[in-house]
Amino acid sequence: MENIKRVLLVVETSRSFGRQVVQGVSQYVQENRTWSFFFANRSVVEKYPKWFDEWDGDGIISRSDNAPLCRRIAKKNVPFVELEGDGKKYLPHIQVDEHYNCTLAVEHFWNKGFRNFAFFSMGHSWWSMARCIYFVEELKNRGVACHVAPQALRDIDDITLPLIWWKGCESQIADWLRTLPKPLAVFSPLDMHALFLINVCKTAGLVVPDEVAVLGYGNNADLCQWSIPPLSSLAPNARQVGYVAASLLDQLMNGMPHPKLPIAIKASHIAMRQSTELLAVRDPDVAKAIGFIRENVSRNPTIGDIAERLGISKSTLNRLFRKAVGHTPNEEIVAARMGWAKELLRETDFSIDAIARQIRFSTPTNFIRAFKSHEGMTPQEYRRRNRA
C-alpha cells in the first residue's frame, strides 16, 4: 500500500487569496491522492494556533506573515513550504511575481492612454513596498514619474487594520489627490486600500474613473463588485500558487533537493471593471478607434474597417496611433483578440478549436502560433495555469 503523507495546511482564509491557495492545494491532492491533510483555518493576524506544537506529520504548507509562527514551523524539523514569511529572516518559497504583476498593472493603464500615475497604500508591509518599488521603477523605465502617497511610506507591519483609516486621514488623502494632474491612474497593493481610495474620491468630489482611475490587487470578487463603481483588480493567480506549493512539498517529502527559490507565479489577468474603464487618450480619433476595436473584436476588424469608420486613411491612422499610444492599430487589434481568447480559456470549457473559430482564426494551428507569439506560452498551457 502506498505511503500516505500527513500534511498540515496553515493558511488564512479570510481573504480570497488564501481561499484560492487552499483550492490549488486541494486540486493537487485530488490529482495525486497520496496525502492526508489537516487544514488549519486561521485569520490574517493570528500568531499561531495553540495546538500547533502537538501536531505530528510529514510536511507543512503555511502562509505565515509573522516571525513567531515562522519560527515554530521551522522548529518542526519536517519539510515545509512557506508562501509569505515576514520579509526579513523568513522568506517565501513560492510567491507571486511582483515585478511581472506590477508591469502588467502599468501596461493596463498605459494602453488606456494614461500618463499621470500614483501609488496609494495606507502603510506598508514588505510585499506592499515591493509592489510600490516595482510599479515606480517600471514607470521610470518609460520616462514617467509616479506620485507615491505619504501614507504608503508609513512603517506599519499590519496594514489590514481598518480603524487607522478613519483617524483624520480622509481629508489629507483628498488634498493629496486634488494636487495631482488628471486624468490620474492609481494603483493600490490591496483591494481594500483601493476601495478606501474610491470612497475618498467621492468625498473629494473626484469622479472615478473620469478623473481618477483606480486599480486594486487581489481580485476579491465580492469586494470588487460591492464597490461603486466596481473595482478593477489584478488577479494574482493564487490557485496556481497553492498547486505549485503542493507539488514542491511533495518533492521535498520524497527526499528531492530544493529547487532554486523562490518560485515566482505570474498573475493570470487583470479583471477589468468600471473603475478603470476610461480611455485616457487625448487624440479623439485614436480613442474612437480603440473603442471600435474593443466593441467589435468578435468581428475581427481590420485597419481598413477602422480607417473607413473614422473617415481617414490607413497611413494617417497608423501615424496617429504611434503618436498617441506608442503602437500600431494592428497591435491593438491583436491585443484585443488575445485578451478575448484568454478570457475564454480561463472561464469556459470551450475546446481550442472552438475558441480559434470564435475569435476568427482560419485554423487552430494559426491561433496557437499567434497566441504563443503574443503570450509566450500555448493556449493549453495558459488554461492549465490560469483556470478559475
Tab-separated table of N, CA and C in Angstrom, residues 117-199:
chain	number	residue	atom	x	y	z
A	117	PHE	N	0.408	59.083	-13.004
A	117	PHE	CA	0.314	57.880	-12.179
A	117	PHE	C	0.545	58.168	-10.700
A	118	ALA	N	-0.071	57.337	-9.860
A	118	ALA	CA	0.145	57.427	-8.416
A	118	ALA	C	0.042	56.029	-7.813
A	119	PHE	N	0.674	55.865	-6.680
A	119	PHE	CA	0.589	54.624	-5.890
A	119	PHE	C	0.021	54.989	-4.532
A	120	PHE	N	-1.015	54.256	-4.112
A	120	PHE	CA	-1.663	54.558	-2.840
A	120	PHE	C	-1.747	53.331	-1.955
A	121	SER	N	-1.306	53.511	-0.713
A	121	SER	CA	-1.446	52.481	0.315
A	121	SER	C	-1.557	53.179	1.661
A	122	MET	N	-2.185	52.485	2.622
A	122	MET	CA	-2.323	53.065	3.959
A	122	MET	C	-1.229	52.583	4.908
A	123	GLY	N	-0.007	52.480	4.408
A	123	GLY	CA	1.090	51.954	5.202
A	123	GLY	C	1.671	50.779	4.462
A	124	HIS	N	2.841	50.314	4.883
A	124	HIS	CA	3.452	49.256	4.082
A	124	HIS	C	3.860	48.056	4.917
A	125	SER	N	3.728	46.893	4.276
A	125	SER	CA	4.394	45.679	4.701
A	125	SER	C	5.482	45.449	3.652
A	126	TRP	N	6.263	44.383	3.793
A	126	TRP	CA	7.350	44.178	2.826
A	126	TRP	C	6.809	43.940	1.422
A	127	TRP	N	5.680	43.236	1.313
A	127	TRP	CA	5.148	42.962	-0.025
A	127	TRP	C	4.477	44.200	-0.625
A	128	SER	N	3.884	45.045	0.221
A	128	SER	CA	3.301	46.293	-0.268
A	128	SER	C	4.390	47.210	-0.816
A	129	MET	N	5.495	47.294	-0.084
A	129	MET	CA	6.589	48.143	-0.543
A	129	MET	C	7.215	47.593	-1.826
A	130	ALA	N	7.278	46.256	-1.950
A	130	ALA	CA	7.803	45.665	-3.186
A	130	ALA	C	6.941	46.070	-4.374
A	131	ARG	N	5.620	46.073	-4.186
A	131	ARG	CA	4.719	46.465	-5.274
A	131	ARG	C	4.898	47.940	-5.629
A	132	CYS	N	5.105	48.750	-4.611
A	132	CYS	CA	5.352	50.172	-4.848
A	132	CYS	C	6.639	50.368	-5.644
A	133	ILE	N	7.702	49.701	-5.225
A	133	ILE	CA	9.008	49.870	-5.874
A	133	ILE	C	8.952	49.431	-7.335
A	134	TYR	N	8.375	48.261	-7.588
A	134	TYR	CA	8.323	47.753	-8.965
A	134	TYR	C	7.430	48.621	-9.850
A	135	PHE	N	6.329	49.102	-9.296
A	135	PHE	CA	5.428	49.970	-10.067
A	135	PHE	C	6.144	51.269	-10.442
A	136	VAL	N	6.811	51.880	-9.475
A	136	VAL	CA	7.538	53.128	-9.715
A	136	VAL	C	8.680	52.907	-10.712
A	137	GLU	N	9.409	51.791	-10.567
A	137	GLU	CA	10.544	51.509	-11.459
A	137	GLU	C	10.096	51.304	-12.898
A	138	GLU	N	8.992	50.577	-13.086
A	138	GLU	CA	8.507	50.332	-14.438
A	138	GLU	C	8.105	51.645	-15.107
A	139	LEU	N	7.484	52.532	-14.346
A	139	LEU	CA	7.118	53.836	-14.904
A	139	LEU	C	8.368	54.670	-15.213
A	140	LYS	N	9.362	54.591	-14.340
A	140	LYS	CA	10.607	55.318	-14.574
A	140	LYS	C	11.272	54.842	-15.860
A	141	ASN	N	11.219	53.530	-16.120
A	141	ASN	CA	11.786	52.978	-17.349
A	141	ASN	C	11.082	53.522	-18.592
A	142	ARG	N	9.831	53.961	-18.416
A	142	ARG	CA	9.069	54.514	-19.530
A	142	ARG	C	9.138	56.040	-19.559
A	143	GLY	N	9.971	56.612	-18.679
A	143	GLY	CA	10.165	58.048	-18.672
A	143	GLY	C	9.077	58.832	-17.975
A	144	VAL	N	8.349	58.175	-17.062
A	144	VAL	CA	7.231	58.816	-16.378
A	144	VAL	C	7.425	58.705	-14.863
A	145	ALA	N	7.104	59.769	-14.148
A	145	ALA	CA	7.210	59.770	-12.690
A	145	ALA	C	5.929	59.219	-12.065
A	146	CYS	N	6.046	58.763	-10.821
A	146	CYS	CA	4.888	58.255	-10.081
A	146	CYS	C	4.791	58.996	-8.753
A	147	HIS	N	3.600	59.471	-8.429
A	147	HIS	CA	3.354	60.136	-7.156
A	147	HIS	C	2.978	59.066	-6.117
A	148	VAL	N	3.766	58.982	-5.060
A	148	VAL	CA	3.524	57.984	-4.009
A	148	VAL	C	2.873	58.666	-2.813
A	149	ALA	N	1.736	58.134	-2.393
A	149	ALA	CA	1.027	58.716	-1.249
A	149	ALA	C	1.904	58.686	-0.002
A	150	PRO	N	1.941	59.769	0.778
A	150	PRO	CA	2.745	59.770	2.009
A	150	PRO	C	2.382	58.622	2.944
A	151	GLN	N	1.104	58.241	2.983
A	151	GLN	CA	0.674	57.155	3.869
A	151	GLN	C	1.319	55.827	3.486
A	152	ALA	N	1.680	55.656	2.209
A	152	ALA	CA	2.259	54.390	1.746
A	152	ALA	C	3.642	54.149	2.316
A	153	LEU	N	4.276	55.213	2.832
A	153	LEU	CA	5.643	55.089	3.345
A	153	LEU	C	5.691	54.902	4.854
A	154	ARG	N	4.525	54.838	5.500
A	154	ARG	CA	4.499	54.647	6.951
A	154	ARG	C	4.894	53.223	7.292
A	155	ASP	N	5.722	53.068	8.287
A	155	ASP	CA	6.222	51.745	8.676
A	155	ASP	C	5.222	51.088	9.620
A	156	ILE	N	4.212	50.436	9.017
A	156	ILE	CA	3.185	49.735	9.786
A	156	ILE	C	3.206	48.281	9.364
A	157	ASP	N	3.503	47.386	10.307
A	157	ASP	CA	3.614	45.970	9.967
A	157	ASP	C	2.298	45.397	9.477
A	158	ASP	N	1.204	45.764	10.134
A	158	ASP	CA	-0.095	45.209	9.768
A	158	ASP	C	-0.944	46.297	9.134
A	159	ILE	N	-1.048	46.240	7.803
A	159	ILE	CA	-1.808	47.281	7.108
A	159	ILE	C	-3.231	46.826	6.835
A	160	THR	N	-3.658	45.763	7.506
A	160	THR	CA	-5.013	45.273	7.280
A	160	THR	C	-6.005	45.910	8.243
A	161	LEU	N	-5.503	46.573	9.296
A	161	LEU	CA	-6.408	47.103	10.308
A	161	LEU	C	-7.130	48.334	9.796
A	162	PRO	N	-8.440	48.310	9.735
A	162	PRO	CA	-9.168	49.434	9.133
A	162	PRO	C	-9.346	50.627	10.060
A	163	LEU	N	-9.208	50.454	11.359
A	163	LEU	CA	-9.524	51.557	12.265
A	163	LEU	C	-8.645	52.773	12.022
A	164	ILE	N	-7.394	52.548	11.672
A	164	ILE	CA	-6.479	53.677	11.484
A	164	ILE	C	-6.906	54.533	10.287
A	165	TRP	N	-7.665	53.948	9.370
A	165	TRP	CA	-8.061	54.682	8.190
A	165	TRP	C	-8.965	55.865	8.514
A	166	TRP	N	-9.656	55.809	9.608
A	166	TRP	CA	-10.684	56.814	9.887
A	166	TRP	C	-10.210	57.892	10.859
A	167	LYS	N	-8.930	57.920	11.172
A	167	LYS	CA	-8.420	58.890	12.137
A	167	LYS	C	-7.835	60.106	11.428
A	168	GLY	N	-8.682	60.840	10.753
A	168	GLY	CA	-8.255	62.091	10.129
A	168	GLY	C	-7.507	61.942	8.832
A	169	CYS	N	-7.484	60.725	8.247
A	169	CYS	CA	-6.705	60.520	7.034
A	169	CYS	C	-7.437	60.973	5.776
A	170	GLU	N	-8.748	60.905	5.791
A	170	GLU	CA	-9.500	61.154	4.561
A	170	GLU	C	-9.208	62.538	3.968
A	171	SER	N	-9.238	63.573	4.805
A	171	SER	CA	-9.025	64.931	4.292
A	171	SER	C	-7.603	65.099	3.754
A	172	GLN	N	-6.614	64.463	4.407
A	172	GLN	CA	-5.234	64.544	3.930
A	172	GLN	C	-5.090	63.883	2.569
A	173	ILE	N	-5.697	62.716	2.411
A	173	ILE	CA	-5.608	61.998	1.137
A	173	ILE	C	-6.362	62.748	0.051
A	174	ALA	N	-7.525	63.307	0.402
A	174	ALA	CA	-8.306	64.084	-0.571
A	174	ALA	C	-7.493	65.287	-1.056
A	175	ASP	N	-6.809	65.979	-0.129
A	175	ASP	CA	-5.978	67.122	-0.508
A	175	ASP	C	-4.847	66.679	-1.437
A	176	TRP	N	-4.240	65.524	-1.127
A	176	TRP	CA	-3.156	64.979	-1.957
A	176	TRP	C	-3.673	64.670	-3.365
A	177	LEU	N	-4.827	64.045	-3.462
A	177	LEU	CA	-5.391	63.707	-4.772
A	177	LEU	C	-5.684	64.957	-5.594
A	178	ARG	N	-6.193	65.996	-4.940
A	178	ARG	CA	-6.561	67.225	-5.666
A	178	ARG	C	-5.346	67.896	-6.297
A	179	THR	N	-4.160	67.701	-5.702
A	179	THR	CA	-2.955	68.354	-6.231
A	179	THR	C	-2.378	67.645	-7.446
A	180	LEU	N	-2.809	66.422	-7.722
A	180	LEU	CA	-2.182	65.625	-8.772
A	180	LEU	C	-2.825	65.891	-10.130
A	181	PRO	N	-2.038	65.760	-11.213
A	181	PRO	CA	-2.567	66.012	-12.560
A	181	PRO	C	-3.609	64.960	-12.951
A	182	LYS	N	-4.564	65.372	-13.766
A	182	LYS	CA	-5.654	64.492	-14.201
A	182	LYS	C	-5.640	64.396	-15.734
A	183	PRO	N	-6.164	63.299	-16.289
A	183	PRO	CA	-6.692	62.125	-15.590
A	183	PRO	C	-5.565	61.329	-14.931
A	184	LEU	N	-5.867	60.756	-13.774
A	184	LEU	CA	-4.868	60.113	-12.938
A	184	LEU	C	-5.150	58.615	-12.825
A	185	ALA	N	-4.107	57.799	-12.932
A	185	ALA	CA	-4.212	56.350	-12.758
A	185	ALA	C	-3.548	55.963	-11.438
A	186	VAL	N	-4.298	55.329	-10.540
A	186	VAL	CA	-3.783	54.985	-9.211
A	186	VAL	C	-3.792	53.464	-9.028
A	187	PHE	N	-2.657	52.935	-8.579
A	187	PHE	CA	-2.517	51.509	-8.282
A	187	PHE	C	-2.385	51.336	-6.778
A	188	SER	N	-3.170	50.388	-6.209
A	188	SER	CA	-3.088	50.071	-4.784
A	188	SER	C	-2.688	48.612	-4.606
A	189	PRO	N	-1.915	48.286	-3.554
A	189	PRO	CA	-1.397	46.922	-3.402
A	189	PRO	C	-2.389	45.935	-2.806
A	190	LEU	N	-3.602	46.401	-2.518
A	190	LEU	CA	-4.604	45.544	-1.903
A	190	LEU	C	-5.981	46.109	-2.254
A	191	ASP	N	-6.934	45.235	-2.547
A	191	ASP	CA	-8.266	45.704	-2.922
A	191	ASP	C	-8.888	46.600	-1.852
A	192	MET	N	-8.688	46.270	-0.578
A	192	MET	CA	-9.286	47.061	0.498
A	192	MET	C	-8.787	48.502	0.462
A	193	HIS	N	-7.527	48.703	0.139
A	193	HIS	CA	-6.970	50.049	0.064
A	193	HIS	C	-7.546	50.806	-1.133
A	194	ALA	N	-7.706	50.085	-2.248
A	194	ALA	CA	-8.287	50.707	-3.432
A	194	ALA	C	-9.737	51.132	-3.174
A	195	LEU	N	-10.487	50.293	-2.458
A	195	LEU	CA	-11.869	50.636	-2.124
A	195	LEU	C	-11.928	51.881	-1.247
A	196	PHE	N	-11.021	51.954	-0.292
A	196	PHE	CA	-10.978	53.142	0.560
A	196	PHE	C	-10.691	54.391	-0.262
A	197	LEU	N	-9.769	54.264	-1.235
A	197	LEU	CA	-9.422	55.415	-2.068
A	197	LEU	C	-10.625	55.863	-2.905
A	198	ILE	N	-11.401	54.930	-3.416
A	198	ILE	CA	-12.595	55.278	-4.184
A	198	ILE	C	-13.557	56.084	-3.316
A	199	ASN	N	-13.726	55.685	-2.061
A	199	ASN	CA	-14.598	56.430	-1.149
A	199	ASN	C	-14.060	57.828	-0.883
